């Protein structure tokens, strides 16, 4: 399996309003992000996904997070979303997304949940809450997973600890409140986005110099 974007960092715009989503999404894309999720517990989320997909869908993978039910998958498709991110492992949601050929990043914590997600057709796994579990836990879980499965760390990831989770075997991370908080100015989103991109690229550069 391979992840579908160039930068394996998923921006989570939880709580973003539809009247501000384009400004924040544009700031993320300008910083180098090409995967953005708008959680379903955001206000008027479907309209936000629709606006972002129409404006930036040719430059970024736009979709929804906190997708909990199969019928939510249909709503994401109707809004033009192509990415499904979940906080949990629900085989019905995974199969519904796979049938519609959407990119999936499925939330799990245990090995049982991880393999259930893969059996249902998940393309990538989201270890959540990674910040509470720690890099050591992620490394142990990654050791029993198929090596080709893309694994993302989500929950509590910052520019300062991103390298630890990449070293533990994650290909990238989902970035929430340390990247975006509801109501923050676009300038803050742009600043945090640049910090995360720089942290990721520093790790990649170090790997090139010291393979």
Coordinates of N, CA and C in Angstrom, one line a residue:
X1 N 0.8 -1.2 0.0 CA 0.0 0.0 0.0 C 0.9 1.3 0.0
X2 N 0.4 2.3 -0.6 CA 1.1 3.6 -0.6 C 0.1 4.7 -0.3
X3 N 0.6 5.7 0.4 CA -0.3 6.8 0.7 C -0.4 7.7 -0.6
X4 N -1.5 8.4 -0.7 CA -1.8 9.0 -2.0 C -1.3 10.5 -2.2
X5 N -0.8 11.1 -1.1 CA -0.4 12.5 -1.2 C 1.1 12.6 -1.1
X6 N 1.6 13.7 -1.5 CA 3.1 13.9 -1.5 C 3.6 14.1 -0.1
X7 N 2.8 14.9 0.7 CA 3.2 15.2 2.1 C 2.2 14.4 3.0
X8 N 2.7 13.4 3.8 CA 1.9 12.6 4.6 C 1.5 13.2 5.9
X9 N 1.0 14.4 5.9 CA 0.5 15.1 7.0 C -0.9 15.5 6.7
X10 N -1.9 15.1 7.6 CA -3.3 15.4 7.3 C -3.7 16.6 8.3
X11 N -4.1 17.7 7.7 CA -4.6 18.8 8.5 C -6.0 18.6 8.9
X12 N -6.2 18.8 10.2 CA -7.6 18.6 10.8 C -8.1 19.9 11.1
X13 N -9.2 20.4 10.4 CA -9.8 21.6 10.6 C -11.1 21.5 11.5
X14 N -10.9 20.9 12.7 CA -12.1 20.7 13.5 C -12.7 22.0 14.0
X15 N -14.0 22.2 13.8 CA -14.6 23.4 14.3 C -14.6 24.6 13.3
X16 N -14.0 24.4 12.1 CA -13.9 25.5 11.2 C -15.3 25.8 10.6
X17 N -15.6 27.1 10.4 CA -16.8 27.5 9.8 C -16.7 27.6 8.3
X18 N -17.9 27.4 7.7 CA -17.9 27.4 6.2 C -17.5 28.8 5.6
X19 N -17.7 29.9 6.4 CA -17.3 31.2 5.9 C -15.8 31.5 6.0
X20 N -15.1 30.6 6.7 CA -13.6 30.8 6.8 C -12.8 29.7 6.3
X21 N -13.4 28.6 5.9 CA -12.7 27.4 5.6 C -11.7 27.6 4.4
X22 N -12.1 28.4 3.4 CA -11.3 28.5 2.3 C -10.0 29.3 2.6
X23 N -10.1 30.3 3.5 CA -8.9 31.0 3.8 C -7.9 30.1 4.6
X24 N -8.4 29.3 5.5 CA -7.5 28.4 6.2 C -7.0 27.2 5.3
X25 N -7.8 26.7 4.5 CA -7.4 25.6 3.6 C -6.4 26.1 2.6
X26 N -6.6 27.3 2.1 CA -5.6 27.9 1.2 C -4.2 28.1 1.9
X27 N -4.3 28.6 3.1 CA -3.0 28.7 3.9 C -2.3 27.4 4.0
X28 N -3.0 26.4 4.3 CA -2.4 25.0 4.4 C -1.8 24.6 3.1
X29 N -2.5 24.7 2.0 CA -2.0 24.3 0.7 C -0.8 25.1 0.4
X30 N -0.8 26.4 0.6 CA 0.3 27.3 0.3 C 1.6 26.8 1.1
X31 N 1.4 26.3 2.3 CA 2.5 25.8 3.1 C 3.0 24.5 2.7
X32 N 2.3 23.8 1.8 CA 2.7 22.5 1.4 C 1.8 21.3 1.7
X33 N 0.8 21.5 2.4 CA -0.2 20.5 2.8 C -1.0 20.1 1.5
X34 N -1.2 18.8 1.4 CA -2.1 18.3 0.3 C -3.1 17.2 0.8
X35 N -3.4 17.3 2.1 CA -4.5 16.4 2.7 C -5.2 17.2 3.8
X36 N -6.5 17.4 3.6 CA -7.2 18.2 4.6 C -8.5 17.5 5.0
X37 N -8.7 17.3 6.3 CA -10.0 16.8 6.7 C -10.8 17.8 7.5
X38 N -12.1 17.8 7.3 CA -13.0 18.6 8.0 C -13.9 17.7 8.8
X39 N -13.8 17.6 10.1 CA -14.6 16.7 10.9 C -16.1 17.0 10.9
X40 N -16.8 15.9 11.0 CA -18.3 16.0 10.9 C -18.9 16.7 12.0
X41 N -18.2 16.9 13.1 CA -18.7 17.7 14.3 C -18.3 19.1 14.2
X42 N -18.0 19.6 13.0 CA -17.8 21.0 12.7 C -19.1 21.6 12.2
X43 N -19.3 22.9 12.4 CA -20.5 23.5 11.9 C -20.6 23.5 10.4
X44 N -21.8 23.1 9.9 CA -22.0 23.1 8.4 C -20.9 22.4 7.7
X45 N -20.5 21.3 8.2 CA -19.3 20.6 7.7 C -19.4 20.3 6.2
X46 N -20.6 19.8 5.7 CA -20.7 19.4 4.3 C -20.5 20.6 3.4
X47 N -21.0 21.8 3.8 CA -20.7 22.9 3.0 C -19.2 23.3 2.9
X48 N -18.6 23.1 4.0 CA -17.1 23.4 4.1 C -16.4 22.4 3.2
X49 N -16.7 21.2 3.3 CA -16.1 20.2 2.4 C -16.3 20.5 0.9
X50 N -17.5 20.9 0.6 CA -17.9 21.2 -0.8 C -17.1 22.4 -1.3
X51 N -17.0 23.5 -0.4 CA -16.2 24.7 -0.8 C -14.8 24.4 -1.0
X52 N -14.2 23.6 -0.1 CA -12.8 23.3 -0.2 C -12.5 22.4 -1.4
X53 N -13.3 21.4 -1.6 CA -13.1 20.5 -2.7 C -13.2 21.2 -4.0
X54 N -14.2 22.1 -4.2 CA -14.3 22.8 -5.4 C -13.1 23.7 -5.7
X55 N -12.6 24.4 -4.6 CA -11.6 25.4 -4.8 C -10.2 24.7 -4.9
X56 N -10.0 23.7 -4.1 CA -8.6 23.1 -4.0 C -8.5 21.6 -4.2
X57 N -9.6 21.0 -4.7 CA -9.5 19.6 -5.0 C -8.5 19.1 -6.0
X58 N -8.1 20.0 -6.8 CA -7.0 19.7 -7.8 C -5.6 19.8 -7.2
X59 N -5.5 20.3 -6.0 CA -4.2 20.5 -5.4 C -4.1 19.7 -4.1
X60 N -5.2 19.3 -3.5 CA -5.2 18.6 -2.2 C -6.3 17.5 -2.2
X61 N -6.1 16.6 -1.3 CA -7.1 15.5 -1.0 C -7.9 16.1 0.1
X62 N -9.2 16.4 -0.3 CA -10.1 17.0 0.7 C -11.2 16.0 1.1
X63 N -11.5 15.9 2.4 CA -12.5 15.0 2.9 C -12.9 15.3 4.3
X64 N -13.4 14.3 4.9 CA -14.1 14.5 6.2 C -13.5 13.6 7.3
X65 N -13.5 14.0 8.5 CA -13.1 13.2 9.6 C -14.2 13.0 10.6
X66 N -14.0 12.2 11.6 CA -15.0 11.8 12.6 C -16.2 11.2 11.9
X67 N -15.9 10.4 10.9 CA -17.0 9.7 10.1 C -17.3 8.4 10.8
X68 N -18.6 8.3 11.3 CA -18.9 7.3 12.2 C -19.9 6.3 11.7
X69 N -20.7 6.7 10.6 CA -21.7 5.8 10.1 C -21.6 5.6 8.6
X70 N -22.0 4.5 8.0 CA -22.0 4.3 6.6 C -22.7 5.4 5.8
X71 N -23.8 5.9 6.4 CA -24.6 6.9 5.7 C -23.8 8.2 5.6
X72 N -22.9 8.5 6.6 CA -22.1 9.7 6.5 C -21.2 9.6 5.3
X73 N -20.8 8.4 4.9 CA -19.9 8.3 3.7 C -20.6 8.9 2.5
X74 N -21.9 8.6 2.4 CA -22.7 9.1 1.2 C -22.7 10.6 1.2
X75 N -22.8 11.2 2.4 CA -22.9 12.6 2.5 C -21.5 13.3 2.2
X76 N -20.5 12.6 2.5 CA -19.1 13.1 2.2 C -19.0 13.1 0.6
X77 N -19.4 12.0 0.0 CA -19.3 11.9 -1.4 C -20.1 13.0 -2.1
X78 N -21.3 13.2 -1.6 CA -22.2 14.2 -2.2 C -21.6 15.6 -2.1
X79 N -20.8 15.8 -1.1 CA -20.1 17.1 -0.9 C -18.8 17.2 -1.7
X80 N -18.4 16.1 -2.3 CA -17.2 16.2 -3.2 C -16.0 15.7 -2.5
X81 N -16.1 15.2 -1.3 CA -15.0 14.7 -0.5 C -14.4 13.4 -1.1
X82 N -13.1 13.2 -0.9 CA -12.5 12.0 -1.4 C -11.6 11.3 -0.3
X83 N -11.7 11.8 0.9 CA -11.0 11.2 2.0 C -11.9 11.0 3.2
X84 N -11.8 9.8 3.8 CA -12.6 9.4 5.0 C -11.6 9.1 6.1
X85 N -11.7 9.9 7.2 CA -10.9 9.6 8.4 C -11.8 9.3 9.5
X86 N -11.5 8.3 10.3 CA -12.4 7.9 11.4 C -11.6 7.9 12.7
X87 N -12.3 8.0 13.8 CA -11.6 7.9 15.1 C -11.6 6.5 15.6
X88 N -12.4 5.6 15.0 CA -12.6 4.2 15.5 C -12.6 3.3 14.3
X89 N -12.7 2.0 14.6 CA -12.7 0.9 13.6 C -14.2 0.4 13.4
X90 N -14.8 0.8 12.3 CA -16.1 0.4 12.0 C -16.1 -0.3 10.6
X91 N -16.2 -1.6 10.5 CA -16.1 -2.3 9.3 C -17.1 -1.8 8.2
X92 N -18.3 -1.4 8.6 CA -19.3 -1.0 7.7 C -18.9 0.3 7.1
X93 N -18.4 1.2 7.8 CA -17.9 2.5 7.3 C -16.7 2.3 6.3
X94 N -15.8 1.4 6.7 CA -14.7 1.1 5.8 C -15.1 0.5 4.5
X95 N -16.0 -0.4 4.5 CA -16.5 -1.0 3.3 C -17.3 -0.1 2.4
X96 N -18.1 0.8 3.1 CA -18.8 1.8 2.3 C -17.9 2.8 1.6
X97 N -16.8 3.2 2.3 CA -15.8 4.1 1.7 C -15.1 3.4 0.5
X98 N -14.7 2.1 0.8 CA -14.0 1.3 -0.3 C -14.8 1.1 -1.5
X99 N -16.1 0.9 -1.3 CA -17.0 0.7 -2.5 C -17.1 2.0 -3.3
X100 N -16.9 3.1 -2.7 CA -17.0 4.4 -3.4 C -15.6 4.9 -3.8
X101 N -14.6 4.0 -3.6 CA -13.2 4.3 -4.0 C -12.6 5.5 -3.4
X102 N -13.0 5.7 -2.1 CA -12.4 6.9 -1.3 C -11.1 6.4 -0.6
X103 N -10.3 7.4 -0.3 CA -9.1 7.1 0.4 C -9.5 7.1 1.9
X104 N -9.0 6.1 2.6 CA -9.4 5.9 4.0 C -8.2 5.9 4.9
X105 N -8.4 6.5 6.1 CA -7.4 6.5 7.2 C -8.2 6.2 8.4
X106 N -8.1 5.0 8.9 CA -9.0 4.4 9.9 C -8.4 4.4 11.3
X107 N -9.2 4.9 12.2 CA -8.7 5.0 13.6 C -8.7 3.7 14.3
X108 N -7.6 3.4 15.0 CA -7.5 2.2 15.8 C -6.5 2.4 16.9
X109 N -6.5 1.6 17.9 CA -5.6 1.6 19.0 C -4.9 0.3 19.2
X110 N -5.6 -0.8 19.2 CA -5.0 -2.1 19.5 C -4.7 -2.9 18.2
X111 N -4.0 -3.9 18.3 CA -3.7 -4.8 17.2 C -5.0 -5.4 16.6
X112 N -5.9 -5.8 17.5 CA -7.2 -6.3 17.1 C -7.9 -5.4 16.2
X113 N -8.0 -4.1 16.6 CA -8.7 -3.1 15.8 C -7.9 -2.8 14.5
X114 N -6.6 -2.8 14.5 CA -5.8 -2.5 13.3 C -6.1 -3.6 12.3
X115 N -6.0 -4.9 12.7 CA -6.2 -5.9 11.7 C -7.7 -6.0 11.3
X116 N -8.6 -5.7 12.1 CA -10.0 -5.7 11.7 C -10.2 -4.6 10.6
X117 N -9.5 -3.4 10.8 CA -9.6 -2.4 9.8 C -9.0 -2.8 8.5
X118 N -7.9 -3.4 8.5 CA -7.3 -3.9 7.3 C -8.1 -5.0 6.6
X119 N -8.7 -5.9 7.4 CA -9.5 -6.9 6.8 C -10.8 -6.3 6.1
X120 N -11.2 -5.2 6.6 CA -12.4 -4.5 6.0 C -12.0 -3.7 4.8
X121 N -10.7 -3.5 4.5 CA -10.3 -2.7 3.4 C -9.7 -1.4 3.6
X122 N -9.3 -1.1 4.9 CA -8.7 0.2 5.2 C -7.4 0.3 4.4
X123 N -7.1 1.5 3.9 CA -5.9 1.8 3.1 C -4.7 2.3 4.0
X124 N -5.1 3.0 5.1 CA -4.1 3.5 6.1 C -4.7 3.4 7.4
X125 N -3.8 3.4 8.4 CA -4.3 3.3 9.8 C -3.9 4.6 10.6
X126 N -4.8 5.0 11.5 CA -4.6 6.2 12.3 C -4.5 5.7 13.8
X127 N -3.3 5.7 14.3 CA -3.1 5.3 15.7 C -3.5 6.5 16.6
X128 N -4.6 6.2 17.4 CA -5.2 7.3 18.1 C -5.6 6.8 19.5
X129 N -5.3 7.5 20.6 CA -4.6 8.8 20.6 C -3.1 8.6 20.8
X130 N -2.4 8.9 19.8 CA -0.9 8.6 19.8 C -0.2 9.3 20.9
X131 N -0.6 10.6 21.1 CA 0.1 11.3 22.1 C 0.0 10.7 23.5
X132 N -1.1 10.1 23.8 CA -1.2 9.4 25.1 C -0.5 8.1 25.2
X133 N -0.5 7.4 24.0 CA 0.1 6.1 23.9 C 1.6 6.2 23.9
X134 N 2.2 7.1 23.2 CA 3.6 7.3 23.1 C 4.2 6.6 21.9
X135 N 5.4 7.0 21.5 CA 6.1 6.4 20.4 C 6.5 4.9 20.6
X136 N 6.7 4.6 21.9 CA 7.1 3.2 22.2 C 5.9 2.2 21.9
X137 N 4.7 2.7 22.2 CA 3.5 1.9 21.9 C 3.3 1.8 20.4
X138 N 3.5 2.9 19.7 CA 3.3 2.9 18.3 C 4.4 1.9 17.6
X139 N 5.6 2.0 18.1 CA 6.6 1.1 17.6 C 6.3 -0.4 17.8
X140 N 5.8 -0.7 18.9 CA 5.4 -2.1 19.2 C 4.3 -2.6 18.3
X141 N 3.3 -1.7 18.1 CA 2.1 -2.0 17.3 C 2.6 -2.2 15.8
X142 N 3.4 -1.2 15.4 CA 3.9 -1.2 14.0 C 4.7 -2.5 13.7
X143 N 5.3 -3.1 14.7 CA 6.1 -4.3 14.5 C 5.3 -5.5 14.1
X144 N 4.0 -5.5 14.4 CA 3.2 -6.7 14.1 C 2.4 -6.4 12.8
X145 N 2.4 -5.2 12.4 CA 1.6 -4.9 11.2 C 2.3 -5.2 9.9
X146 N 1.6 -5.4 8.8 CA 2.3 -5.6 7.5 C 3.2 -4.3 7.2
X147 N 4.4 -4.4 6.8 CA 5.3 -3.3 6.7 C 4.8 -2.3 5.6
X148 N 4.0 -2.7 4.7 CA 3.6 -1.8 3.6 C 2.4 -1.0 4.0
X149 N 1.8 -1.2 5.2 CA 0.6 -0.4 5.6 C 1.0 1.0 6.1
X150 N 0.5 2.0 5.5 CA 0.8 3.4 6.0 C 0.1 3.6 7.3
X151 N 0.9 4.1 8.3 CA 0.5 4.3 9.6 C 0.7 5.8 10.0
X152 N -0.4 6.4 10.5 CA -0.3 7.8 10.9 C -0.5 7.9 12.4
X153 N 0.2 8.8 13.0 CA 0.0 9.1 14.5 C -0.9 10.3 14.6
X154 N -1.9 10.2 15.4 CA -2.9 11.3 15.5 C -3.2 11.5 17.0
X155 N -3.3 12.7 17.4 CA -3.6 13.0 18.8 C -2.4 13.4 19.6
X156 N -2.2 14.7 19.8 CA -1.1 15.2 20.6 C 0.2 15.4 19.8
X157 N 0.1 15.4 18.5 CA 1.4 15.5 17.7 C 1.7 17.0 17.5
X158 N 3.0 17.3 17.7 CA 3.5 18.7 17.6 C 4.7 18.7 16.7
X159 N 5.2 19.9 16.2 CA 6.4 19.9 15.5 C 7.6 19.3 16.2
X160 N 7.5 19.5 17.6 CA 8.6 19.0 18.4 C 8.7 17.5 18.6
X161 N 7.5 16.8 18.6 CA 7.6 15.4 18.8 C 7.3 14.6 17.5
X162 N 7.0 15.2 16.4 CA 6.7 14.5 15.1 C 7.8 13.6 14.8
X163 N 9.1 14.0 14.9 CA 10.2 13.1 14.6 C 10.2 11.8 15.4
X164 N 9.7 11.8 16.6 CA 9.7 10.6 17.4 C 8.7 9.6 16.9
X165 N 7.6 10.1 16.3 CA 6.6 9.1 15.8 C 7.0 8.6 14.4
X166 N 7.7 9.5 13.7 CA 8.2 9.0 12.4 C 9.3 7.9 12.6
X167 N 10.1 8.1 13.6 CA 11.2 7.2 14.0 C 10.5 5.8 14.5
X168 N 9.3 5.9 15.0 CA 8.6 4.7 15.5 C 8.0 3.9 14.4
X169 N 8.0 4.5 13.2 CA 7.5 3.7 12.1 C 6.3 4.4 11.3
X170 N 5.8 5.5 11.8 CA 4.7 6.2 11.1 C 5.2 6.8 9.9
X171 N 4.4 6.9 8.8 CA 4.8 7.6 7.6 C 4.5 9.1 7.8
X172 N 3.6 9.4 8.7 CA 3.2 10.8 8.9 C 2.2 10.9 10.0
X173 N 1.4 12.0 10.1 CA 0.6 12.3 11.2 C -0.6 13.1 10.8
X174 N -1.6 12.9 11.6 CA -2.8 13.8 11.5 C -2.7 14.9 12.6
X175 N -2.9 16.2 12.2 CA -2.6 17.3 13.1 C -3.8 18.1 13.4
X176 N -4.1 18.1 14.7 CA -5.3 18.8 15.2 C -5.1 20.1 15.8
X177 N -5.3 20.1 17.1 CA -5.3 21.4 17.8 C -4.0 22.2 17.9
X178 N -2.9 21.5 17.6 CA -1.6 22.2 17.6 C -1.4 22.9 16.2
X179 N -2.2 22.5 15.3 CA -2.2 23.2 14.0 C -3.3 24.2 13.8
X180 N -4.5 23.8 14.2 CA -5.7 24.6 14.1 C -6.6 24.5 15.3
X181 N -7.1 25.7 15.8 CA -8.1 25.8 16.8 C -9.2 26.7 16.3
X182 N -10.5 26.4 16.5 CA -11.5 27.2 16.1 C -11.4 28.7 16.5
X183 N -11.5 29.5 15.5 CA -11.5 31.0 15.8 C -10.1 31.6 15.6
X184 N -9.1 30.8 15.4 CA -7.7 31.4 15.3 C -7.6 32.1 14.0
X185 N -6.7 33.1 13.9 CA -6.5 33.8 12.7 C -5.8 32.9 11.6
X186 N -6.0 33.3 10.4 CA -5.4 32.5 9.3 C -3.9 32.6 9.4
X187 N -3.4 33.7 9.9 CA -1.9 33.8 10.0 C -1.3 32.8 11.0
X188 N -2.1 32.5 12.0 CA -1.7 31.4 13.0 C -1.7 30.0 12.3
X189 N -2.7 29.8 11.5 CA -2.7 28.5 10.8 C -1.5 28.4 9.8
X190 N -1.2 29.4 9.1 CA -0.1 29.4 8.2 C 1.2 29.2 8.9
X191 N 1.4 29.9 10.1 CA 2.6 29.7 10.9 C 2.8 28.3 11.3
X192 N 1.7 27.7 11.9 CA 1.8 26.4 12.4 C 2.0 25.4 11.3
X193 N 1.3 25.6 10.1 CA 1.5 24.7 9.0 C 3.0 24.7 8.5
X194 N 3.6 25.8 8.5 CA 5.0 25.9 8.1 C 5.9 25.2 9.1
X195 N 5.6 25.3 10.3 CA 6.4 24.6 11.4 C 6.3 23.1 11.2
X196 N 5.1 22.6 11.0 CA 5.0 21.1 10.8 C 5.7 20.7 9.5
X197 N 5.5 21.4 8.4 CA 6.2 21.0 7.2 C 7.7 21.0 7.4
X198 N 8.2 22.0 8.0 CA 9.6 22.1 8.3 C 10.1 21.0 9.1
X199 N 9.3 20.6 10.2 CA 9.7 19.5 11.0 C 9.8 18.2 10.2
X200 N 8.8 18.0 9.4 CA 8.7 16.7 8.6 C 9.9 16.7 7.6
X201 N 10.2 17.8 6.9 CA 11.3 17.8 5.9 C 12.6 17.7 6.6
X202 N 12.8 18.2 7.8 CA 14.0 18.0 8.5 C 14.3 16.5 8.8
X203 N 13.3 15.8 9.1 CA 13.5 14.3 9.3 C 13.9 13.7 8.0
X204 N 13.2 14.0 6.9 CA 13.5 13.4 5.6 C 14.9 13.8 5.2
X205 N 15.3 15.0 5.5 CA 16.7 15.4 5.1 C 17.7 14.6 5.9
X206 N 17.4 14.5 7.2 CA 18.4 13.7 8.0 C 18.5 12.3 7.6
X207 N 17.4 11.7 7.1 CA 17.4 10.3 6.6 C 18.2 10.2 5.4
X208 N 18.2 11.2 4.5 CA 18.9 11.2 3.3 C 20.4 11.3 3.6
X209 N 20.8 12.1 4.6 CA 22.2 12.3 4.9 C 22.7 11.1 5.7
X210 N 21.8 10.6 6.6 CA 22.2 9.5 7.5 C 21.2 8.3 7.3
X211 N 21.3 7.6 6.2 CA 20.3 6.6 5.9 C 20.4 5.4 6.9

